[in-house]
Tab-separated table of C-alpha atoms in Angstrom:
chain	number	residue	atom	x	y	z
F	1223	MET	CA	-67.715	48.464	25.604
F	1224	ARG	CA	-65.058	45.612	26.593
F	1225	ARG	CA	-61.573	46.126	25.378
F	1226	ASN	CA	-59.338	42.868	24.190
F	1227	SER	CA	-56.410	43.737	26.643
F	1228	GLY	CA	-54.447	40.331	25.762
F	1229	ILE	CA	-51.324	40.161	23.053
F	1230	SER	CA	-52.208	40.050	19.310
F	1231	LEU	CA	-50.773	37.427	17.305
F	1232	ILE	CA	-48.313	39.823	15.295
F	1233	VAL	CA	-47.214	41.107	18.266
F	1234	LEU	CA	-46.694	37.510	19.726
F	1235	VAL	CA	-44.573	36.518	16.418
F	1236	ILE	CA	-42.464	39.401	16.294
F	1237	THR	CA	-41.350	39.081	19.835
F	1238	ILE	CA	-40.234	35.329	19.584
F	1239	ILE	CA	-38.317	36.329	16.188
F	1240	VAL	CA	-37.003	38.842	18.146
F	1241	ILE	CA	-36.171	36.423	21.176
F	1242	LEU	CA	-34.692	33.359	18.766
F	1243	ILE	CA	-32.180	36.360	17.172
F	1244	LEU	CA	-31.306	37.673	20.777
F	1245	ALA	CA	-30.528	33.812	21.823
F	1246	GLY	CA	-28.834	32.948	18.738
F	1247	ALA	CA	-26.287	36.176	19.148
F	1248	VAL	CA	-26.096	35.168	22.687
F	1249	ILE	CA	-25.139	31.407	21.497
F	1250	LEU	CA	-22.318	32.759	19.149
F	1251	SER	CA	-20.773	35.009	21.169
F	1252	LEU	CA	-20.262	31.723	23.713
F	1253	VAL	CA	-18.885	29.725	21.396
F	1254	ASN	CA	-16.663	32.268	19.931
F	1255	ASN	CA	-15.368	32.736	23.564
F	1256	ASN	CA	-15.597	29.514	25.279
F	1257	PRO	CA	-12.980	29.506	27.506
F	1258	ILE	CA	-12.378	25.729	26.386
F	1259	ASN	CA	-12.700	26.074	22.850
F	1260	GLN	CA	-9.752	28.970	22.945
F	1261	ALA	CA	-7.483	27.096	24.724
F	1262	SER	CA	-7.677	24.121	22.530
F	1263	GLU	CA	-6.685	26.169	20.302
F	1264	GLY	CA	-4.132	28.148	21.919
F	1265	ARG	CA	-2.474	24.591	22.461
F	1266	PHE	CA	-3.063	23.775	19.264
F	1267	LYS	CA	-1.317	26.664	17.587
F	1268	SER	CA	1.468	26.492	20.118
F	1269	ASN	CA	2.200	23.143	18.936
F	1270	ILE	CA	2.418	24.376	15.375
F	1271	ASP	CA	4.691	27.298	15.771
F	1272	ALA	CA	7.045	24.579	17.844
F	1273	TYR	CA	7.165	22.430	14.420
F	1274	ASN	CA	7.573	25.373	12.473
F	1275	SER	CA	10.776	26.284	14.384
F	1276	GLU	CA	12.034	22.607	14.282
F	1277	LEU	CA	11.039	22.112	10.331
F	1278	ASN	CA	13.022	25.828	9.955
F	1279	LEU	CA	16.603	24.487	11.930
F	1280	ALA	CA	16.037	21.149	9.713
F	1281	ILE	CA	15.744	22.877	6.759
F	1282	SER	CA	18.312	25.285	7.298
F	1283	GLN	CA	20.796	22.531	8.714
F	1284	LYS	CA	20.073	21.061	5.308
F	1285	TYR	CA	21.580	24.292	3.657
F	1286	PHE	CA	24.539	24.604	5.798
F	1287	ASP	CA	25.361	20.757	5.101
F	1288	ASN	CA	24.975	21.068	1.624
F	1289	HIS	CA	24.601	24.189	-0.394
F	1290	SER	CA	23.368	22.686	-3.059
F	1291	PHE	CA	20.165	21.870	-1.326
F	1292	ASN	CA	16.880	23.090	-3.331
F	1293	PRO	CA	13.982	23.781	-1.004
F	1294	ASN	CA	11.771	24.035	-2.877
F	1295	THR	CA	11.918	20.476	-3.886
F	1296	PHE	CA	12.136	19.160	-0.324
F	1297	ASP	CA	8.789	16.896	0.735
F	1298	LYS	CA	8.448	14.645	3.283
F	1299	PRO	CA	5.161	12.223	4.109
F	1300	SER	CA	3.269	12.481	7.033
F	1301	TRP	CA	3.793	10.139	9.615
F	1302	ASN	CA	1.936	7.192	10.108
F	1303	GLY	CA	3.148	5.948	13.928
F	1304	ILE	CA	5.620	2.622	12.927
F	1305	GLY	CA	8.927	2.741	12.746
F	1306	ASP	CA	11.610	5.278	13.881
F	1307	GLY	CA	9.832	7.504	11.748
F	1308	LYS	CA	12.920	8.122	9.220
F	1309	ASP	CA	12.111	9.766	6.146
F	1310	THR	CA	9.405	11.164	7.246
F	1311	ILE	CA	7.439	13.986	8.916
F	1312	LYS	CA	9.102	12.662	11.994
F	1313	GLU	CA	12.484	12.474	11.191
F	1314	PHE	CA	12.679	16.832	10.620
F	1315	ILE	CA	9.968	17.991	13.650
F	1316	PRO	CA	10.542	15.274	16.127
F	1317	SER	CA	8.450	16.804	18.319
F	1318	ILE	CA	5.405	16.646	16.827
F	1319	THR	CA	2.976	13.534	18.236
F	1320	LYS	CA	1.532	10.987	16.287
F	1321	GLU	CA	-1.933	12.495	16.734
F	1322	ASP	CA	-0.515	15.666	14.353
F	1323	ALA	CA	2.425	13.434	12.462
F	1324	VAL	CA	-0.739	11.751	10.591
F	1325	LYS	CA	-2.383	15.105	9.893
F	1326	PHE	CA	0.199	16.936	8.441
F	1327	GLU	CA	3.364	16.609	5.470
F	1328	ILE	CA	5.920	18.714	4.055
F	1329	VAL	CA	5.695	19.928	0.699
F	1330	ASP	CA	8.118	22.697	-0.339
F	1331	SER	CA	9.813	22.910	2.905
F	1332	LYS	CA	6.393	24.039	3.950
F	1333	LEU	CA	4.306	22.497	6.664
F	1334	THR	CA	1.103	21.124	5.516
F	1335	TYR	CA	-2.339	20.220	6.628
F	1336	ILE	CA	-4.016	17.041	5.450
F	1337	GLY	CA	-6.572	16.508	7.550
F	1338	GLU	CA	-10.279	17.019	7.636
F	1339	ASP	CA	-11.165	18.997	10.592
F	1340	LEU	CA	-12.894	21.987	10.079
F	1341	VAL	CA	-12.383	23.644	13.361
F	1342	GLU	CA	-8.286	22.581	12.653
F	1343	ILE	CA	-8.626	24.134	8.882
F	1344	ASN	CA	-9.914	27.650	10.229
F	1345	TRP	CA	-7.333	27.385	13.155
F	1346	LEU	CA	-4.446	26.824	10.353
F	1347	THR	CA	-6.316	29.175	7.794
F	1348	ASP	CA	-5.878	31.945	10.619
F	1349	ILE	CA	-2.102	31.601	11.102
F	1350	GLY	CA	-0.936	31.076	7.348
F	1351	ILE	CA	0.029	27.272	7.293
F	1352	SER	CA	-1.618	26.029	3.902
F	1353	VAL	CA	-4.538	23.406	3.565
F	1354	GLN	CA	-4.144	20.151	0.949
F	1355	LEU	CA	-7.774	18.995	1.147
F	1356	VAL	CA	-7.700	15.144	0.420
F	1357	GLU	CA	-9.202	13.244	-2.163
F	1358	GLU	CA	-10.839	9.370	-2.202
F	1359	VAL	CA	-11.255	7.122	-4.500
F	1360	GLN	CA	-14.436	6.838	-5.534
F	1361	SER	CA	-16.718	3.649	-5.647
F	1362	GLY	CA	-16.494	1.503	-8.919
F	1363	MET	CA	-13.857	4.527	-10.518
F	1364	PHE	CA	-9.984	4.206	-10.897
F	1365	ALA	CA	-8.324	6.638	-9.266
F	1366	THR	CA	-7.265	10.101	-10.914
F	1367	LYS	CA	-4.387	10.409	-8.356
F	1368	THR	CA	-3.009	7.870	-5.865
F	1369	THR	CA	-4.774	7.959	-2.757
F	1370	THR	CA	-6.522	6.157	-0.656
F	1371	SER	CA	-10.408	4.664	-0.810
F	1372	ASN	CA	-11.453	7.499	1.864
F	1373	GLY	CA	-9.046	10.159	1.695
F	1374	ARG	CA	-7.258	9.665	4.756
F	1375	PRO	CA	-3.537	9.704	5.178
F	1376	ALA	CA	-2.151	5.836	3.854
F	1377	THR	CA	-0.684	3.311	6.703
F	1378	TYR	CA	-0.979	-0.525	6.728
F	1379	TYR	CA	-4.413	-0.762	7.637
F	1380	ASN	CA	-5.881	2.074	4.725
F	1381	PRO	CA	-4.122	0.740	1.749
F	1382	ILE	CA	-2.486	3.305	-0.604
F	1383	VAL	CA	-4.477	3.312	-4.082
F	1384	PRO	CA	-2.064	3.687	-7.000
F	1385	LYS	CA	-3.724	6.530	-10.014
F	1386	GLY	CA	-5.072	4.315	-13.365
F	1387	PHE	CA	-6.629	1.815	-9.653
F	1388	ARG	CA	-9.962	0.556	-8.226
F	1389	VAL	CA	-10.192	-1.350	-5.489
F	1390	VAL	CA	-12.232	-4.284	-5.928
F	1391	ASN	CA	-14.343	-5.898	-3.219
F	1392	THR	CA	-14.119	-9.637	-2.586
F	1393	GLU	CA	-15.775	-12.563	-0.648
F	1394	ASP	CA	-12.551	-12.279	1.397
F	1395	ALA	CA	-12.297	-8.497	1.911
F	1396	SER	CA	-14.073	-5.402	1.411
F	1397	TRP	CA	-13.037	-2.186	0.937
F	1398	ASP	CA	-16.703	-0.884	2.293
F	1399	ASN	CA	-15.409	-2.411	5.734
F	1400	ILE	CA	-11.985	-1.550	5.670
F	1401	SER	CA	-11.058	-0.866	9.153
F	1402	THR	CA	-11.430	-4.758	9.711
F	1403	ASP	CA	-11.350	-6.440	6.614
F	1404	TRP	CA	-7.836	-4.028	6.558
F	1405	ASN	CA	-5.926	-7.439	7.371
F	1406	LYS	CA	-7.807	-10.102	5.155
F	1407	GLY	CA	-6.091	-9.073	1.528
F	1408	LEU	CA	-8.046	-6.265	-0.353
F	1409	VAL	CA	-7.278	-6.295	-4.200
F	1410	ILE	CA	-6.937	-3.365	-6.553
F	1411	GLU	CA	-7.303	-3.482	-10.487
F	1412	ASP	CA	-5.832	-1.384	-13.185
F	1413	ASP	CA	-7.144	-0.369	-16.461
F	1414	PHE	CA	-5.804	-1.828	-18.433
F	1415	GLY	CA	-9.028	-2.235	-20.863
F	1416	TYR	CA	-8.149	-6.059	-22.116
F	1417	ALA	CA	-10.013	-6.987	-25.591
F	1418	ASP	CA	-11.617	-9.802	-23.949
F	1419	GLY	CA	-13.687	-8.469	-21.276
F	1420	LYS	CA	-11.981	-9.942	-18.450
F	1421	THR	CA	-10.774	-7.890	-15.390
F	1422	GLY	CA	-7.743	-5.756	-15.628
F	1423	ASN	CA	-4.424	-7.049	-13.573
F	1424	GLN	CA	-4.938	-7.389	-10.162
F	1425	TYR	CA	-2.859	-6.955	-6.987
F	1426	VAL	CA	-3.353	-7.852	-3.105
F	1427	TRP	CA	-2.325	-5.482	-0.452
F	1428	VAL	CA	0.520	-6.739	2.169
F	1429	PRO	CA	0.138	-4.789	5.353
F	1430	VAL	CA	3.467	-4.586	7.114
F	1431	ASP	CA	2.414	-2.762	10.706
F	1432	GLY	CA	6.095	-3.817	12.002
F	1433	THR	CA	5.335	-5.531	14.483
F	1434	ASN	CA	2.962	-8.858	13.760
F	1435	VAL	CA	3.748	-8.122	10.696
F	1436	LYS	CA	8.459	-7.190	9.753
F	1437	TYR	CA	9.641	-6.146	6.221
F	1438	GLU	CA	12.823	-8.819	6.599
F	1439	LYS	CA	13.825	-12.029	5.350
F	1440	ASN	CA	13.505	-15.109	7.198
F	1441	PHE	CA	16.352	-17.871	6.527
F	1442	THR	CA	14.550	-20.580	8.876
F	1443	TYR	CA	12.156	-21.148	5.994
F	1444	PRO	CA	13.565	-25.118	4.526
F	1445	SER	CA	15.895	-24.227	1.480
F	1446	ASP	CA	18.282	-27.079	-0.980
F	1447	TYR	CA	21.871	-25.088	0.418
F	1448	GLY	CA	21.509	-23.538	3.672
F	1449	ALA	CA	21.347	-19.810	4.815
F	1450	THR	CA	24.585	-18.148	4.434
F	1451	ASN	CA	26.125	-15.871	2.019
F	1452	VAL	CA	22.530	-14.910	0.471
F	1453	ASN	CA	22.438	-11.542	-0.917
F	1454	THR	CA	18.652	-10.158	-1.838
F	1455	ILE	CA	19.034	-7.135	-4.356
F	1456	ASP	CA	15.773	-4.932	-2.104
F	1457	ASP	CA	16.710	-1.633	-3.350
F	1458	VAL	CA	15.205	-2.004	-6.913
F	1459	PHE	CA	15.584	0.737	-8.646
F	1460	LEU	CA	13.161	1.195	-12.089
F	1461	SER	CA	14.091	4.043	-13.819
F	1462	GLY	CA	13.071	6.956	-10.904
F	1463	THR	CA	14.771	5.187	-7.965
F	1464	VAL	CA	11.832	3.489	-6.506
F	1465	LYS	CA	13.009	1.908	-3.416
F	1466	GLU	CA	11.651	-0.965	-1.870
F	1467	GLN	CA	12.086	-0.260	2.031
F	1468	THR	CA	11.159	3.503	0.943
F	1469	GLN	CA	7.514	2.408	-0.271
F	1470	ILE	CA	6.848	0.307	3.190
F	1471	ASP	CA	8.487	3.570	5.292
F	1472	LYS	CA	5.832	5.555	3.251
F	1473	TYR	CA	3.210	3.429	3.418
F	1474	GLY	CA	3.178	0.841	5.466
F	1475	GLY	CA	2.853	-1.896	2.539
F	1476	PHE	CA	3.014	-3.136	-0.548
F	1477	TYR	CA	0.936	-4.415	-3.339
F	1478	ILE	CA	2.058	-8.446	-4.834
F	1479	ALA	CA	0.067	-10.027	-7.977
F	1480	ARG	CA	-3.192	-11.738	-7.263
F	1481	TYR	CA	-1.910	-14.254	-9.684
F	1482	GLU	CA	1.348	-15.780	-11.034
F	1483	ALA	CA	2.516	-14.227	-14.188
F	1484	GLY	CA	0.628	-14.811	-17.139
F	1485	TYR	CA	0.290	-13.997	-21.046
F	1486	TYR	CA	-2.579	-12.391	-23.022
F	1487	SER	CA	-2.104	-11.744	-26.847
F	1488	ASP	CA	-3.649	-8.646	-27.333
F	1489	PRO	CA	-4.839	-7.921	-30.848
F	1490	ILE	CA	-4.649	-4.488	-31.084
F	1491	ASN	CA	-1.977	-3.595	-28.197
F	1492	GLY	CA	0.364	-6.440	-28.796
F	1493	SER	CA	1.771	-9.082	-26.096
F	1494	ARG	CA	1.152	-8.674	-22.636
F	1495	ILE	CA	2.001	-9.607	-19.003
F	1496	THR	CA	-0.804	-9.770	-16.956
F	1497	SER	CA	-2.004	-11.347	-13.528
F	1498	ARG	CA	-5.278	-12.540	-14.030
F	1499	LYS	CA	-7.461	-14.859	-13.330
F	1500	GLY	CA	-8.238	-17.694	-16.073
F	1501	ASP	CA	-4.885	-16.504	-18.511
F	1502	GLU	CA	-2.360	-18.979	-19.505
F	1503	VAL	CA	1.026	-18.805	-16.684
F	1504	CYS	CA	4.317	-17.891	-18.562
F	1505	LEU	CA	6.414	-20.647	-18.718
F	1506	TYR	CA	10.210	-21.442	-20.229
F	1507	VAL	CA	11.236	-17.491	-18.689
F	1508	PRO	CA	14.813	-17.525	-17.621
F	1509	TYR	CA	15.468	-15.101	-14.927
F	1510	GLU	CA	16.731	-11.914	-16.551
F	1511	ASP	CA	13.718	-12.294	-18.677
F	1512	ALA	CA	11.009	-12.028	-15.661
F	1513	LYS	CA	13.030	-8.971	-14.353
F	1514	ILE	CA	12.046	-7.501	-17.859
F	1515	PHE	CA	8.522	-8.268	-17.835
F	1516	THR	CA	7.622	-7.193	-14.855
F	1517	GLN	CA	9.416	-3.867	-15.259
F	1518	GLY	CA	7.841	-3.562	-18.304
F	1519	MET	CA	3.972	-3.861	-16.381
F	1520	TYR	CA	4.280	-0.346	-15.365
F	1521	ASN	CA	6.130	2.481	-15.523
F	1522	THR	CA	4.919	5.774	-15.108
F	1523	GLU	CA	4.652	8.792	-12.448
F	1524	GLU	CA	3.005	7.674	-10.188
F	1525	VAL	CA	3.638	3.382	-10.566
F	1526	LYS	CA	6.326	1.156	-11.496
F	1527	SER	CA	6.801	-3.114	-11.310
F	1528	GLY	CA	8.992	-5.596	-10.344
F	1529	LEU	CA	10.089	-9.420	-9.784
F	1530	VAL	CA	9.558	-10.339	-6.065
F	1531	THR	CA	12.144	-9.594	-3.855
F	1532	GLY	CA	12.878	-12.513	-1.219
F	1533	THR	CA	12.486	-9.948	1.420
F	1534	GLN	CA	8.686	-9.353	0.239
F	1535	TRP	CA	7.958	-13.230	-0.417
F	1536	ASP	CA	9.214	-13.545	3.698
F	1537	THR	CA	7.099	-11.043	4.622
F	1538	VAL	CA	4.601	-12.274	2.863
F	1539	LEU	CA	4.456	-15.933	3.556
F	1540	LYS	CA	4.800	-13.930	7.755
F	1541	TRP	CA	1.421	-12.094	7.016
F	1542	ILE	CA	-0.358	-15.552	5.671
F	1543	GLY	CA	1.309	-17.591	9.023
F	1544	ASN	CA	-0.406	-15.425	11.149
F	1545	SER	CA	-3.203	-16.009	9.182
F	1546	GLY	CA	-3.526	-19.346	10.362
F	1547	ILE	CA	-1.924	-20.830	7.317
F	1548	SER	CA	0.712	-23.333	7.281
F	1549	VAL	CA	3.829	-21.829	5.328
F	1550	THR	CA	6.314	-25.157	5.998
F	1551	ASP	CA	3.647	-27.606	4.776
F	1552	SER	CA	1.578	-25.913	2.047
F	1553	THR	CA	-0.009	-29.030	1.021
F	1554	SER	CA	-3.674	-28.263	1.809
F	1555	TRP	CA	-2.995	-25.096	0.007
F	1556	GLY	CA	-1.617	-24.906	-3.161
F	1557	ASN	CA	-0.838	-26.921	-6.161
F	1558	HIS	CA	1.365	-29.915	-5.122
F	1559	PHE	CA	1.075	-33.904	-7.233
F	1560	ASN	CA	-0.551	-34.991	-3.070
F	1561	SER	CA	-2.842	-32.046	-2.496
F	1562	PRO	CA	-6.601	-33.371	-1.829
F	1563	GLU	CA	-8.106	-31.313	-4.746
F	1564	PRO	CA	-9.107	-32.472	-7.904
F	1565	GLY	CA	-6.713	-31.548	-10.588
F	1566	ALA	CA	-3.763	-31.430	-8.345
F	1567	GLY	CA	-0.471	-31.919	-9.874
F	1568	GLU	CA	-1.366	-30.581	-13.193
F	1569	GLU	CA	-1.058	-27.284	-15.082
F	1570	HIS	CA	-4.022	-24.867	-15.122
F	1571	SER	CA	-4.263	-21.725	-16.084
F	1572	ALA	CA	-3.799	-18.773	-13.117
F	1573	GLY	CA	-6.322	-18.338	-10.321
F	1574	PHE	CA	-7.792	-22.092	-11.216
F	1575	SER	CA	-8.751	-23.582	-8.192
F	1576	GLU	CA	-10.764	-21.240	-5.541
F	1577	LYS	CA	-8.460	-23.558	-2.633
F	1578	TRP	CA	-5.416	-22.348	-3.878
F	1579	LYS	CA	-5.341	-19.113	-2.508
F	1580	ALA	CA	-4.058	-18.017	0.798
F	1581	ASN	CA	-5.418	-14.515	1.637
F	1582	ASN	CA	-6.323	-13.425	-1.943
F	1583	ILE	CA	-3.675	-14.443	-3.357
F	1584	TYR	CA	-3.866	-17.204	-5.922
F	1585	ASP	CA	-1.181	-20.484	-6.770
F	1586	LEU	CA	1.432	-18.773	-4.327
F	1587	ALA	CA	2.415	-22.394	-2.757
F	1588	GLY	CA	2.718	-25.285	-5.846
F	1589	ASP	CA	2.083	-25.037	-8.833
F	1590	VAL	CA	5.054	-23.447	-10.816
F	1591	LEU	CA	8.668	-22.674	-9.087
F	1592	GLU	CA	8.770	-18.099	-8.962
F	1593	TRP	CA	11.824	-16.435	-9.829
F	1594	THR	CA	12.891	-13.935	-6.801
F	1595	THR	CA	15.866	-11.508	-7.177
F	1596	GLU	CA	17.861	-13.402	-4.630
F	1597	LEU	CA	21.363	-14.783	-4.829
F	1598	HIS	CA	23.565	-16.724	-3.678
F	1599	GLY	CA	26.978	-17.030	-5.611
F	1600	ASP	CA	25.927	-16.888	-9.882
F	1601	TYR	CA	22.499	-18.823	-9.092
F	1602	CYS	CA	18.740	-17.337	-8.261
F	1603	VAL	CA	17.081	-18.474	-5.953
F	1604	VAL	CA	13.245	-19.610	-6.650
F	1605	ARG	CA	10.753	-20.509	-3.967
F	1606	GLY	CA	7.217	-21.416	-3.583
F	1607	GLY	CA	7.407	-24.965	-4.411
F	1608	ASP	CA	5.356	-26.446	-7.425
F	1609	ARG	CA	2.728	-28.960	-9.006
F	1610	TYR	CA	5.739	-32.005	-9.299
F	1611	ASN	CA	6.633	-31.512	-5.147
F	1612	SER	CA	5.027	-32.636	-2.071
F	1613	GLY	CA	3.988	-29.407	-0.103
F	1614	SER	CA	5.340	-30.291	3.234
F	1615	ASP	CA	8.967	-31.871	1.672
F	1616	VAL	CA	8.759	-28.037	-1.110
F	1617	PRO	CA	6.531	-25.942	0.766
F	1618	VAL	CA	5.868	-22.254	-0.462
F	1619	SER	CA	8.289	-21.347	2.103
F	1620	TYR	CA	10.928	-23.370	0.248
F	1621	ARG	CA	14.082	-21.937	-0.997
F	1622	GLN	CA	15.833	-23.877	-3.888
F	1623	LEU	CA	18.777	-22.876	-6.599
F	1624	GLN	CA	18.131	-22.084	-10.456
F	1625	ASP	CA	20.199	-21.361	-12.895
F	1626	PRO	CA	19.809	-17.829	-14.319
F	1627	TRP	CA	19.561	-19.012	-17.917
F	1628	LEU	CA	17.703	-21.765	-17.294
F	1629	SER	CA	13.646	-22.154	-19.132
F	1630	GLU	CA	12.251	-24.951	-18.379
F	1631	PHE	CA	8.092	-25.636	-18.370
F	1632	TRP	CA	7.922	-25.447	-14.192
F	1633	GLN	CA	9.311	-21.624	-13.680
F	1634	GLY	CA	6.934	-19.465	-13.478
F	1635	PHE	CA	7.295	-15.698	-11.938
F	1636	ARG	CA	4.725	-13.037	-9.835
F	1637	SER	CA	5.120	-9.297	-10.619
F	1638	VAL	CA	4.856	-6.468	-7.252
F	1639	LEU	CA	4.324	-2.670	-7.659
F	1640	TYR	CA	6.257	0.374	-6.080
F	1641	ILE	CA	4.566	3.494	-5.748
F	1642	LYS	CA	5.821	6.495	-5.806
């Protein structure tokens, strides 16, 4: 009788399974003992050790200089690589690299990781470094905390999104294409819940990269008084000392109202100052009232608001000018009497014409003069030009003096946001 000398199917299957188990064990062993991975881990942990040493020295020095210093409230944000890093993690850990400075923050005097690299997270867990997982803004939803649309650290090219706001895609700039559209006028919108069913208040991100767009006044623009003896109230105190420059250093930009300040009579919540398309533009408002109205729009732990400053106005103009749009002759894109668009020189609601906008900001040029916090002696400075003058004689960059108590039909204003 002839016997089958071949291997049975069951034995073959068992053999293959055993081989796979052994192969997996070998691969896992190789991964865990990979000299390259071990070297990377060693360098990373060595850097963290050096960062912690520098941070501890800085904390000790602060306590030595001021015994009332409380380390439990000492927080510093990540550094986006722009500027000298003052008041960020870079100031207190000078040796930190740009690559690491965007991944870490100082929270309660401790080094805290805010990156997303799972390998690095495992390494940090081994040595007891706190890991703070970031949260992204869900598409179409209002942010439940101040963060960014993609959950990565905020920079001029990755705008911060404040709590209570959502990202809004437009024909000009999409958050879905943030890597290319960050410089085109990204828009956010609040959750005010207007009874008329229209959109909420909208604001446009102005990126300040420190090179192409610097945060500074520009007195080379035309004016009716010259550039001497001018003061801008740049440090805006709004029930919690939110400073203008602090926001630029921390986030790399700021939000300016997409529309001139409008007026909405809410049947439920009363009258409101708005930044919405189609609302009636606020007129006959003196300077002090414009400040009060803009500061009253937002006053939470996360977001405050105020009247646009002279530095903010000039920074916006620099940004717009870099887009190839003239800011010294705004005839073509503002509601000046000599504008080629239908309705030029006439009174309209906010955002009346798509032609009268730049980088998604409407009616910055022409329409009505707008108060700023820039001062000249006893006078306030208004910007933007108006519908009664030409865009070449009184362009968007023009500075003009006004009595702060003046209340006229050609006088308006615009708000900005301050994010904690």
